[in-house]
mmCIF file of C-alpha atoms and ligand atoms in Angstrom:
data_model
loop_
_atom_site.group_PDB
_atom_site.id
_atom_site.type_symbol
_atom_site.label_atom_id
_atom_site.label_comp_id
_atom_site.label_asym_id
_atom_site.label_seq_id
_atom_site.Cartn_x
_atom_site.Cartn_y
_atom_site.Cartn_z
ATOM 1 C CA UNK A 1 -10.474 -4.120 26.762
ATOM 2 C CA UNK A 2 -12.585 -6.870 25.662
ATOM 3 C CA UNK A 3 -10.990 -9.395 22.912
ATOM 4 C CA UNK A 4 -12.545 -9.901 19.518
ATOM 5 C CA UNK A 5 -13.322 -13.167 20.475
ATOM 6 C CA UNK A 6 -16.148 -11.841 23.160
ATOM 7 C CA UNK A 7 -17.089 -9.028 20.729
ATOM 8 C CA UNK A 8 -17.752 -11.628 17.842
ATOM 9 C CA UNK A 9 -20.096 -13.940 20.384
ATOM 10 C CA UNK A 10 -21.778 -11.259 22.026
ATOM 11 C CA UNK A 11 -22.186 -9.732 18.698
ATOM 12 C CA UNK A 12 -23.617 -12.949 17.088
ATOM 13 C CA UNK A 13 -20.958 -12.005 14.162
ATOM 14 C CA UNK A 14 -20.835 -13.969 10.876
ATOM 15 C CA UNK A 15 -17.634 -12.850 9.157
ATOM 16 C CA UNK A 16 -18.586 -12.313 5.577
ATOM 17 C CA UNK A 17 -16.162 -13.558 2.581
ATOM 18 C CA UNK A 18 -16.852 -10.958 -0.129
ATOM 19 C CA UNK A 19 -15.830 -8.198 2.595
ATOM 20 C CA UNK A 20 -12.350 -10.232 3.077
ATOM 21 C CA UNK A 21 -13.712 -10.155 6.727
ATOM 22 C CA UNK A 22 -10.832 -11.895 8.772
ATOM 23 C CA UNK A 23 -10.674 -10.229 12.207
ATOM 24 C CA UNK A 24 -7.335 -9.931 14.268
ATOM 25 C CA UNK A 25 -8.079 -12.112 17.154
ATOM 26 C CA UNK A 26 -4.153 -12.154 18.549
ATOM 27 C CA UNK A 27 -3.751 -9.354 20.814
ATOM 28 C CA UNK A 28 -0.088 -9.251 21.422
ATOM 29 C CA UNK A 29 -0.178 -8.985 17.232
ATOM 30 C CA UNK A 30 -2.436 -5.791 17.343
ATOM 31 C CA UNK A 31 -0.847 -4.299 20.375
ATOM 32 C CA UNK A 32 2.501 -4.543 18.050
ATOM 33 C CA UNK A 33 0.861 -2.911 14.980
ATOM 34 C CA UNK A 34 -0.229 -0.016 17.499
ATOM 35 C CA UNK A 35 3.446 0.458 18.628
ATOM 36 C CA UNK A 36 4.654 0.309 15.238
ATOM 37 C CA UNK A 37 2.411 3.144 13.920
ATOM 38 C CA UNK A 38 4.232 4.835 16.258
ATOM 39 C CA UNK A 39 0.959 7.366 16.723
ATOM 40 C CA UNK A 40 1.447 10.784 18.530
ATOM 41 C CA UNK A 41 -1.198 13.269 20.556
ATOM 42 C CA UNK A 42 -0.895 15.253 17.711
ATOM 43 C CA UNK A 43 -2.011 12.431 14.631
ATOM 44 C CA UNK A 44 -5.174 12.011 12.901
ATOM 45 C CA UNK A 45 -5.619 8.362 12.070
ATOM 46 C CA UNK A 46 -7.469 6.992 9.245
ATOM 47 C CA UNK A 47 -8.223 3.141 9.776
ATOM 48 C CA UNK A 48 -8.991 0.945 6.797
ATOM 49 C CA UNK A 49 -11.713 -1.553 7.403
ATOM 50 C CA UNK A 50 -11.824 -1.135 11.532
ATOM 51 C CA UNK A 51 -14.097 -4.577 11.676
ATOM 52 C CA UNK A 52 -14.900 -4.570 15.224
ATOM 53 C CA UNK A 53 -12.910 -1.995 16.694
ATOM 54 C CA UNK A 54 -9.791 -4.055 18.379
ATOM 55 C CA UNK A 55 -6.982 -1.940 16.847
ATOM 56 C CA UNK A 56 -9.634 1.095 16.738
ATOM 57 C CA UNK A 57 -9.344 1.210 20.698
ATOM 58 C CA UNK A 58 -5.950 1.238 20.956
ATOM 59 C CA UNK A 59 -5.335 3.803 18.820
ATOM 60 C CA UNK A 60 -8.042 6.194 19.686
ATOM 61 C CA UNK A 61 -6.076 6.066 23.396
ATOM 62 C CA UNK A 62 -3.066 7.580 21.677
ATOM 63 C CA UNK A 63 -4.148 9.929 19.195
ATOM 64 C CA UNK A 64 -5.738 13.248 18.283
ATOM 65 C CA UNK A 65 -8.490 11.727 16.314
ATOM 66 C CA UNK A 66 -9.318 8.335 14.686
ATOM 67 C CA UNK A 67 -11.401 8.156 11.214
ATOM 68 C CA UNK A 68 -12.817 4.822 11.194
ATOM 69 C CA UNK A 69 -13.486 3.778 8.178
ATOM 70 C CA UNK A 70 -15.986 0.444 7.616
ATOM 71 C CA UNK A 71 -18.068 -0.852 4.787
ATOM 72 C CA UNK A 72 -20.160 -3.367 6.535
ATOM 73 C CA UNK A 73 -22.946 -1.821 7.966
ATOM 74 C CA UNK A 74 -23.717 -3.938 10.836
ATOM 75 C CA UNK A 75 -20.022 -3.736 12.027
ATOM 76 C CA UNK A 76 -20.718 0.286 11.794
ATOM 77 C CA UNK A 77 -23.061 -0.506 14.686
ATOM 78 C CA UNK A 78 -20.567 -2.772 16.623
ATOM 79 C CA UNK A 79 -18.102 -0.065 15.897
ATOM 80 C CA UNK A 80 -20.614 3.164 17.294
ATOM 81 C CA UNK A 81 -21.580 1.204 19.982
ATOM 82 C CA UNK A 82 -18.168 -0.379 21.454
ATOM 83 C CA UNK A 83 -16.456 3.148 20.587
ATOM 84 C CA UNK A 84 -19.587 5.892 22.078
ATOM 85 C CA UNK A 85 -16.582 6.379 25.234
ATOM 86 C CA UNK A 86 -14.299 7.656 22.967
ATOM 87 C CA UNK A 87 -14.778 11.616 21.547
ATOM 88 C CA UNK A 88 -12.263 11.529 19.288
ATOM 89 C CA UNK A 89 -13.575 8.578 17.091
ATOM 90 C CA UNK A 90 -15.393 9.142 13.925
ATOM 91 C CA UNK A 91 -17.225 6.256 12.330
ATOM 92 C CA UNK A 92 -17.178 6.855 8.542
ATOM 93 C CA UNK A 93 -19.467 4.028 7.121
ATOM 94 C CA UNK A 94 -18.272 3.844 3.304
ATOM 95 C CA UNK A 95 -15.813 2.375 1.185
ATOM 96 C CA UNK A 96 -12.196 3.286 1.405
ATOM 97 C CA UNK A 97 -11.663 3.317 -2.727
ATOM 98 C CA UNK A 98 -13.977 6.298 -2.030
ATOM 99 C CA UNK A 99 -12.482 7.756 1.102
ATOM 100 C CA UNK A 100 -11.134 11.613 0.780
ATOM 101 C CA UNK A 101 -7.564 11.753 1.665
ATOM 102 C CA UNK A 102 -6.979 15.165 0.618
ATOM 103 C CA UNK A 103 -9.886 16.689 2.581
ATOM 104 C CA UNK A 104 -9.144 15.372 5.205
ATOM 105 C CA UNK A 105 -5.984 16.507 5.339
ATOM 106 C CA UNK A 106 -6.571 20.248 4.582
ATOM 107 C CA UNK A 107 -9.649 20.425 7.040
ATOM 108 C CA UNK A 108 -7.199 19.105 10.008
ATOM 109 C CA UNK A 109 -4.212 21.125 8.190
ATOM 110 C CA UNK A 110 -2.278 18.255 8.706
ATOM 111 C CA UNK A 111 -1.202 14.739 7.128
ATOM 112 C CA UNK A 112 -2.949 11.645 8.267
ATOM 113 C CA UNK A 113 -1.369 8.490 9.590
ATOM 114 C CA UNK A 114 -3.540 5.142 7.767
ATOM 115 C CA UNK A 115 -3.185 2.170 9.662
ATOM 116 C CA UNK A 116 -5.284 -1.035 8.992
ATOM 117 C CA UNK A 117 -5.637 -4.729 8.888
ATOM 118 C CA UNK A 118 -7.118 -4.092 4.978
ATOM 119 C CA UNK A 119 -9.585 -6.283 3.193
ATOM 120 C CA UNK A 120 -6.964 -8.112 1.052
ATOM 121 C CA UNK A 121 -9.431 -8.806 -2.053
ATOM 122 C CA UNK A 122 -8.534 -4.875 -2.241
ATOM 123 C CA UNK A 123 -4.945 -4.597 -1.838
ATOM 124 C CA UNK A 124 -3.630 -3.125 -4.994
ATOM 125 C CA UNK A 125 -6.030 -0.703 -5.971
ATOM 126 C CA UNK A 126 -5.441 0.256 -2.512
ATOM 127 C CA UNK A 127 -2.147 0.833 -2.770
ATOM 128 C CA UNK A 128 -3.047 2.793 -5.999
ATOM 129 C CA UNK A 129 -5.525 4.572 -4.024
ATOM 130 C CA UNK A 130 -2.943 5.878 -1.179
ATOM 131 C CA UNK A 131 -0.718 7.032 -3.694
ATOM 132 C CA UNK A 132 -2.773 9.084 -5.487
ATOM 133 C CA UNK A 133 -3.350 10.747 -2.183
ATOM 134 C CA UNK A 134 0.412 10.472 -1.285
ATOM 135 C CA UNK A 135 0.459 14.359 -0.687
ATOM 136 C CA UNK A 136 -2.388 14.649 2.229
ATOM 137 C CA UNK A 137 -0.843 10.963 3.933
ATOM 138 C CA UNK A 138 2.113 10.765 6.084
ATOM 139 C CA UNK A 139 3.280 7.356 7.029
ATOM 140 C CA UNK A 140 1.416 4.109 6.496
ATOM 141 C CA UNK A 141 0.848 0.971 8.410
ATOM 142 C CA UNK A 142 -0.930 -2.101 6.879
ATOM 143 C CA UNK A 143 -1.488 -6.096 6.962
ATOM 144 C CA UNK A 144 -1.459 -7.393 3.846
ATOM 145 C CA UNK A 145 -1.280 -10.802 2.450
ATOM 146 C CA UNK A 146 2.666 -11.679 3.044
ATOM 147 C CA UNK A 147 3.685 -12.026 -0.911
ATOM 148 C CA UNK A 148 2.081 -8.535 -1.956
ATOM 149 C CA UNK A 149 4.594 -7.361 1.058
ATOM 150 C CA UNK A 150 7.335 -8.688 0.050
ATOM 151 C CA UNK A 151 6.714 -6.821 -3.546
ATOM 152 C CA UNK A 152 5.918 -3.459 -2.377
ATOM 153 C CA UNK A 153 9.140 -3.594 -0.533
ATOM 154 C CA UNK A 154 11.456 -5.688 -2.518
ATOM 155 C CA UNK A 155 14.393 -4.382 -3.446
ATOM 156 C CA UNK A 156 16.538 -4.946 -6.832
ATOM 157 C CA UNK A 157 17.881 -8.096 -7.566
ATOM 158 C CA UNK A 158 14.937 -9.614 -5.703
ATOM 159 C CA UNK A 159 12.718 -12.345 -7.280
ATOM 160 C CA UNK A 160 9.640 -9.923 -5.700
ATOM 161 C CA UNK A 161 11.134 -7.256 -6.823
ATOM 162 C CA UNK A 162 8.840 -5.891 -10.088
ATOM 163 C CA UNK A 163 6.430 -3.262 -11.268
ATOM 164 C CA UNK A 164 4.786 -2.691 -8.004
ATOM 165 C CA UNK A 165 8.131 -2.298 -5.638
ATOM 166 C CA UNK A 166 9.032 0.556 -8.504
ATOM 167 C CA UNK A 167 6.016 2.559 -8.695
ATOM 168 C CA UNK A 168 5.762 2.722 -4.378
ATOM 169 C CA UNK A 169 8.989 2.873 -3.777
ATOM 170 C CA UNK A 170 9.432 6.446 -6.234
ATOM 171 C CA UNK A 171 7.302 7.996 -3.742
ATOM 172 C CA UNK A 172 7.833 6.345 -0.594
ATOM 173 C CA UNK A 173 10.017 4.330 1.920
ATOM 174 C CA UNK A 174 8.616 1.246 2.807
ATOM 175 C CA UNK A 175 9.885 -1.793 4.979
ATOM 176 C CA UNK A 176 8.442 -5.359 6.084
ATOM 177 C CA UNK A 177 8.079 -5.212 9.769
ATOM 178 C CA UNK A 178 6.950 -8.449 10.767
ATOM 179 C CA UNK A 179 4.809 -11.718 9.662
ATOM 180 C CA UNK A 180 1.994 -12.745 11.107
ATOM 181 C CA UNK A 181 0.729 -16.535 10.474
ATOM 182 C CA UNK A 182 -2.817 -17.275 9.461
ATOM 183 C CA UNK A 183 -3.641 -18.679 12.841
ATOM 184 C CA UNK A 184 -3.689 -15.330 14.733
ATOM 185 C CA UNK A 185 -7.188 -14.787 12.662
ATOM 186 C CA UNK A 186 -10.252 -15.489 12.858
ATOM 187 C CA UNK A 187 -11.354 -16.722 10.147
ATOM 188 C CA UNK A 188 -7.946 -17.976 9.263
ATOM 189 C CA UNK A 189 -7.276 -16.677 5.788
ATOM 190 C CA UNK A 190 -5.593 -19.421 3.424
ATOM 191 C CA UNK A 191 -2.283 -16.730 2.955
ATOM 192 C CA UNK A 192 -0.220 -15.805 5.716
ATOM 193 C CA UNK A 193 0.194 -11.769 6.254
ATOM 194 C CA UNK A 194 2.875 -9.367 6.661
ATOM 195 C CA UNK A 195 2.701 -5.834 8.099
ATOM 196 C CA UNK A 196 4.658 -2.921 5.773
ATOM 197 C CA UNK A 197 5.321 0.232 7.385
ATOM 198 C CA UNK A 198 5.926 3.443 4.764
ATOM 199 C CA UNK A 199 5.938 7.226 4.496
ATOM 200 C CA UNK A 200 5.795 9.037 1.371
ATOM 201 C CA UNK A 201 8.270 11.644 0.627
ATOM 202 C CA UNK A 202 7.613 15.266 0.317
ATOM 203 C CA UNK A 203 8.959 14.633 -3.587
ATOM 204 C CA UNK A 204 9.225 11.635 -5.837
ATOM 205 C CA UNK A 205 12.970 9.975 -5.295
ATOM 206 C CA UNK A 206 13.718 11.844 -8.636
ATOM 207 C CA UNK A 207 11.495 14.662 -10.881
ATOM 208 C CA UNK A 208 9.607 12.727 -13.141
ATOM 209 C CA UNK A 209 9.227 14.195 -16.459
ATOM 210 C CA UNK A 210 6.136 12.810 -16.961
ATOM 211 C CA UNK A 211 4.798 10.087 -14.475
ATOM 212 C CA UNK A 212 1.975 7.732 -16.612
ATOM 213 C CA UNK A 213 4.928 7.408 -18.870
ATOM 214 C CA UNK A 214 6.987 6.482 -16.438
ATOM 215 C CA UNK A 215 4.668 4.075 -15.113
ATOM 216 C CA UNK A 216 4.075 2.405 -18.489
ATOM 217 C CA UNK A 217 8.256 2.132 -18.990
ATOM 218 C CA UNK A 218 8.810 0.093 -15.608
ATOM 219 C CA UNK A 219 5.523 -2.106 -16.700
ATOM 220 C CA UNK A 220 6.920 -2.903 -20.421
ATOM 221 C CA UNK A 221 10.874 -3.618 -18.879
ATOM 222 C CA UNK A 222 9.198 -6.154 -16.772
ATOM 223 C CA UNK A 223 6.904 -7.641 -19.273
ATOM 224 C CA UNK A 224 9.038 -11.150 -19.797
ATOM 225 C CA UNK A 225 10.724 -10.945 -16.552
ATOM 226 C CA UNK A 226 13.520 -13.220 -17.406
ATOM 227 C CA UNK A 227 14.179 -10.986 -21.060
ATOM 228 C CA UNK A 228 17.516 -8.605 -21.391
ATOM 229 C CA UNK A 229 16.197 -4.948 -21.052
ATOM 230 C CA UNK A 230 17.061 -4.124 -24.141
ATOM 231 C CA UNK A 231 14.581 -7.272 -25.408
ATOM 232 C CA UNK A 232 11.658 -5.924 -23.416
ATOM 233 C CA UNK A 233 12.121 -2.205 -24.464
ATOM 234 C CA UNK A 234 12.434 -2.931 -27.987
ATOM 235 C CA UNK A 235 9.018 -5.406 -28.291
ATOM 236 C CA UNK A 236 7.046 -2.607 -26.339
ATOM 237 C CA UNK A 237 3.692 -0.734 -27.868
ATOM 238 C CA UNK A 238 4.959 2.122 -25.884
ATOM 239 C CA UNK A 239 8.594 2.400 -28.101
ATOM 240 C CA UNK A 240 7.232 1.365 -31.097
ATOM 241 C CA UNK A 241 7.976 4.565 -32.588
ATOM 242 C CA UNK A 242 11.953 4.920 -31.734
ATOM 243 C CA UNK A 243 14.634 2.651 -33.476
ATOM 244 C CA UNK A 244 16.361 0.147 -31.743
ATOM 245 C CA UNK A 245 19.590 2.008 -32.509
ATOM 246 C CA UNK A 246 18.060 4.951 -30.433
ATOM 247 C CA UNK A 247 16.800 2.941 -27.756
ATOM 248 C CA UNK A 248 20.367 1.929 -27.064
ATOM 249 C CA UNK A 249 21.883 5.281 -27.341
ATOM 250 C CA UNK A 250 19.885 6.430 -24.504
ATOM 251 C CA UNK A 251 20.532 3.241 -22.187
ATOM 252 C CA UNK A 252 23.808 4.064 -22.558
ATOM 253 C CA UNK A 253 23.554 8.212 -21.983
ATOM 254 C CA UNK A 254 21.671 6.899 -18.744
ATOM 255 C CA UNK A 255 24.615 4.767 -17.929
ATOM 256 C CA UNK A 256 22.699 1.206 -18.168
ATOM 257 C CA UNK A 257 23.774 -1.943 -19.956
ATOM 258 C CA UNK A 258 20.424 -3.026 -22.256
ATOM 259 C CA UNK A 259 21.593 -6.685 -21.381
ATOM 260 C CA UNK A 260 20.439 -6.265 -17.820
ATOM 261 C CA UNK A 261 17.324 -7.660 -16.728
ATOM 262 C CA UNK A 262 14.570 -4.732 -15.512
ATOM 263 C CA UNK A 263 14.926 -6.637 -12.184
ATOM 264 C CA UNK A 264 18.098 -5.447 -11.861
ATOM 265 C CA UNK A 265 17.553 -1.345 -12.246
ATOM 266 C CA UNK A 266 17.567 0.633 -9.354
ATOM 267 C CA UNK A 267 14.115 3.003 -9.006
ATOM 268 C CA UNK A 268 15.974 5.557 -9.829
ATOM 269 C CA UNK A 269 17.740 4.180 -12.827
ATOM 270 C CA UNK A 270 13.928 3.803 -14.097
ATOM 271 C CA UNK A 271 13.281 7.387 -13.426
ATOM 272 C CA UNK A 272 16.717 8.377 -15.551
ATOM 273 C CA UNK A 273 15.819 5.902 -18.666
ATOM 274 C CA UNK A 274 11.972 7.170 -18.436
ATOM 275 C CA UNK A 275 12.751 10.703 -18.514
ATOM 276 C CA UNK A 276 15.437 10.551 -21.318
ATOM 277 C CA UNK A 277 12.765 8.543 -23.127
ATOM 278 C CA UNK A 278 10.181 10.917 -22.519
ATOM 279 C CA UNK A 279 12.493 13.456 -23.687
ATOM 280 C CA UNK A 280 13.111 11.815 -26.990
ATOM 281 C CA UNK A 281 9.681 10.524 -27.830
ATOM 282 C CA UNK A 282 8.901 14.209 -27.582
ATOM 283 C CA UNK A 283 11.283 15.335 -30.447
ATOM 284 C CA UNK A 284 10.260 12.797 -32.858
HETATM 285 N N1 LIG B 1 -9.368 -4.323 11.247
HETATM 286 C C1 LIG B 1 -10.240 -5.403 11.656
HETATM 287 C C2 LIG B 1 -10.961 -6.066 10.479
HETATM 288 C C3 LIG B 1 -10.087 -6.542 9.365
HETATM 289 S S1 LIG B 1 -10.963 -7.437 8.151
HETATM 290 C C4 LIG B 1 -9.456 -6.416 12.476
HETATM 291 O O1 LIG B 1 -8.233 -6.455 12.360
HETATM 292 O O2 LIG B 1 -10.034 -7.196 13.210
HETATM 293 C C5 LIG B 1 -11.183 -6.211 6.902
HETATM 294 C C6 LIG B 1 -12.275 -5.210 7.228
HETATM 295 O O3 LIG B 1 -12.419 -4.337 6.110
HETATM 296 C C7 LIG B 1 -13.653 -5.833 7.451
HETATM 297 O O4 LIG B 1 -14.211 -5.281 8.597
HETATM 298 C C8 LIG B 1 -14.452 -5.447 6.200
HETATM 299 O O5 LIG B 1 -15.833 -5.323 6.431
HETATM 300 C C9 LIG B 1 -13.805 -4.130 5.841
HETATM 301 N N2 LIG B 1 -13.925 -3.765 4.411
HETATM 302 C C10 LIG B 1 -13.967 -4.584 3.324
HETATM 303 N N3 LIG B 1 -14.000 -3.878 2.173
HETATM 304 C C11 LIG B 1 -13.972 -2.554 2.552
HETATM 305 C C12 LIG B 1 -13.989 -1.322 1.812
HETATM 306 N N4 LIG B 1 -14.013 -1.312 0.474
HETATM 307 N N5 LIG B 1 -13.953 -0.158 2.511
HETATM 308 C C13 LIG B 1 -13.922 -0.159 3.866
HETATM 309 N N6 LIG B 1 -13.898 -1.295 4.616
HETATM 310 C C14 LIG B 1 -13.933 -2.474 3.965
#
């Protein structure tokens, strides 16, 4: 294999900022994110943002087929040409936020495996993105910037736990892996990275009675982070309409003490407190 750092000079490649082009240049680090993926004969891969192809190689060796998706136009050619061995590579020049999960999925009859070093200017939307799709993706394997890892897989009673540790973690299992320091990039990006590993499960961790509400519910407990519950709820837009009386009634039918901090509720205590919400905000 040749390392990204002959690919870039034979390439003449300026990495370009707005892309959040930072290219894996350490290749005991991408050798590890191939073994975590833990990819089969039988997976279709969808990479996000495959840059020059490094991780691309690896795991076109070990599975069915690899979508490689890349924005930058002139790394499409880098990717077509350093990848025209492989049969079961599939350059998709385009941007992920536009990328068909769900078609992909039903055309291979399958769930895809996405694995990528992703452009971190991107990240939450991303995540957004992936769950939307959560039904046509298996697992997930990503670098992302080291803090927005430690949110997504936070767990209560954690200063990163918040908002988005709540909404992934509903549909999915996710754990850090490992860090990886700026210097194993090229360019070095001012953050260090993290890789999160995660699958989404075949249903939510409980039924949702209505999910946007839920949503909005974990976003207004953790709107003054350092608030009781109870505080929070109360000053929301989205309970302006129940009493205060009420909104305590139901804490305690779901078992939780309003003087709690959000950052202190268990996903599924969310789910419990949004549904019996729901339920009540529908009979008023
Ligand atoms: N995976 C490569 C490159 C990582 S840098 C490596 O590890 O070396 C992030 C890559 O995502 C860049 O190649 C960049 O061009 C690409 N990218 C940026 N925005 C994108 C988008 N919206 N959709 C697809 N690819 C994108």
């Amino acid at each position: 294999m040749t390392s990204p750092k002959e690919i870039i000079k034979h390439y003449g490649i300026k990495p370009r900022k707005k892309l959040s082009q930072s290219f894996l240049m350490d290749q005991n680090v991408i050798k590890k994110i191939a073994i975590a993926a833990q990819i089969s004969k039988d997976d279709i891969v969808v990479e996000i943002g495959a840059g020059i192809g490094v991780l691309t190689e690896i795991l076109a060796q070990e599975s069915r087929k690899i979508i490689a998706v890349e924005l930058d136009k002139n790394l499409v050619e880098v990717l077509k040409e350093k990848l025209a061995g492989y049969d079961n590579v599939e350059i998709h020049a385009g941007d992920i936020m536009k990328f068909d999960f769900t078609s992909i999925s039903l055309s291979y009859r399958c769930k895809v495996k996405v694995v990528g070093n992703v452009p971190y200017n991107i990240s939450s939307p991303l995540i957004f993105h992936l769950l939307s799709s959560c039904s046509a993706i298996g697992g997930f394997i990503l670098m992302l910037q080291k803090e927005v890892v430690q949110r997504l897989a936070a767990r209560p009673n954690n200063k990163s736990y918040g908002v988005p540790s709540v909404l992934l973690q509903m549909f999915a299992s996710v754990e850090k892996i490992f860090d990886v320091p700026a210097s194993c990039f090229y360019p070095q990006p001012k953050v260090e990275s993290a890789v999160i590993r995660g699958a989404f499960l075949d249903k939510p961790l409980m039924e949702l009675a209505d999910a946007a509400f839920f949503t909005q519910l974990v976003k207004a407990s953790f709107a003054q982070r350092r608030k009781m519950l109870i505080n929070n709820l109360k000053n929301s837009k989205l309970l302006a309409d129940v009493e205060e009386e009420k909104i305590k009634e139901i804490l305690t039918c779901a078992s939780i003490d309003g003087k709690r901090r959000g950052e202190t509720l268990s996903v599924v205590e969310f789910g419990k407190l949004s549904n019996l919400l729901y339920q009540t905000m529908g009979k008023l």
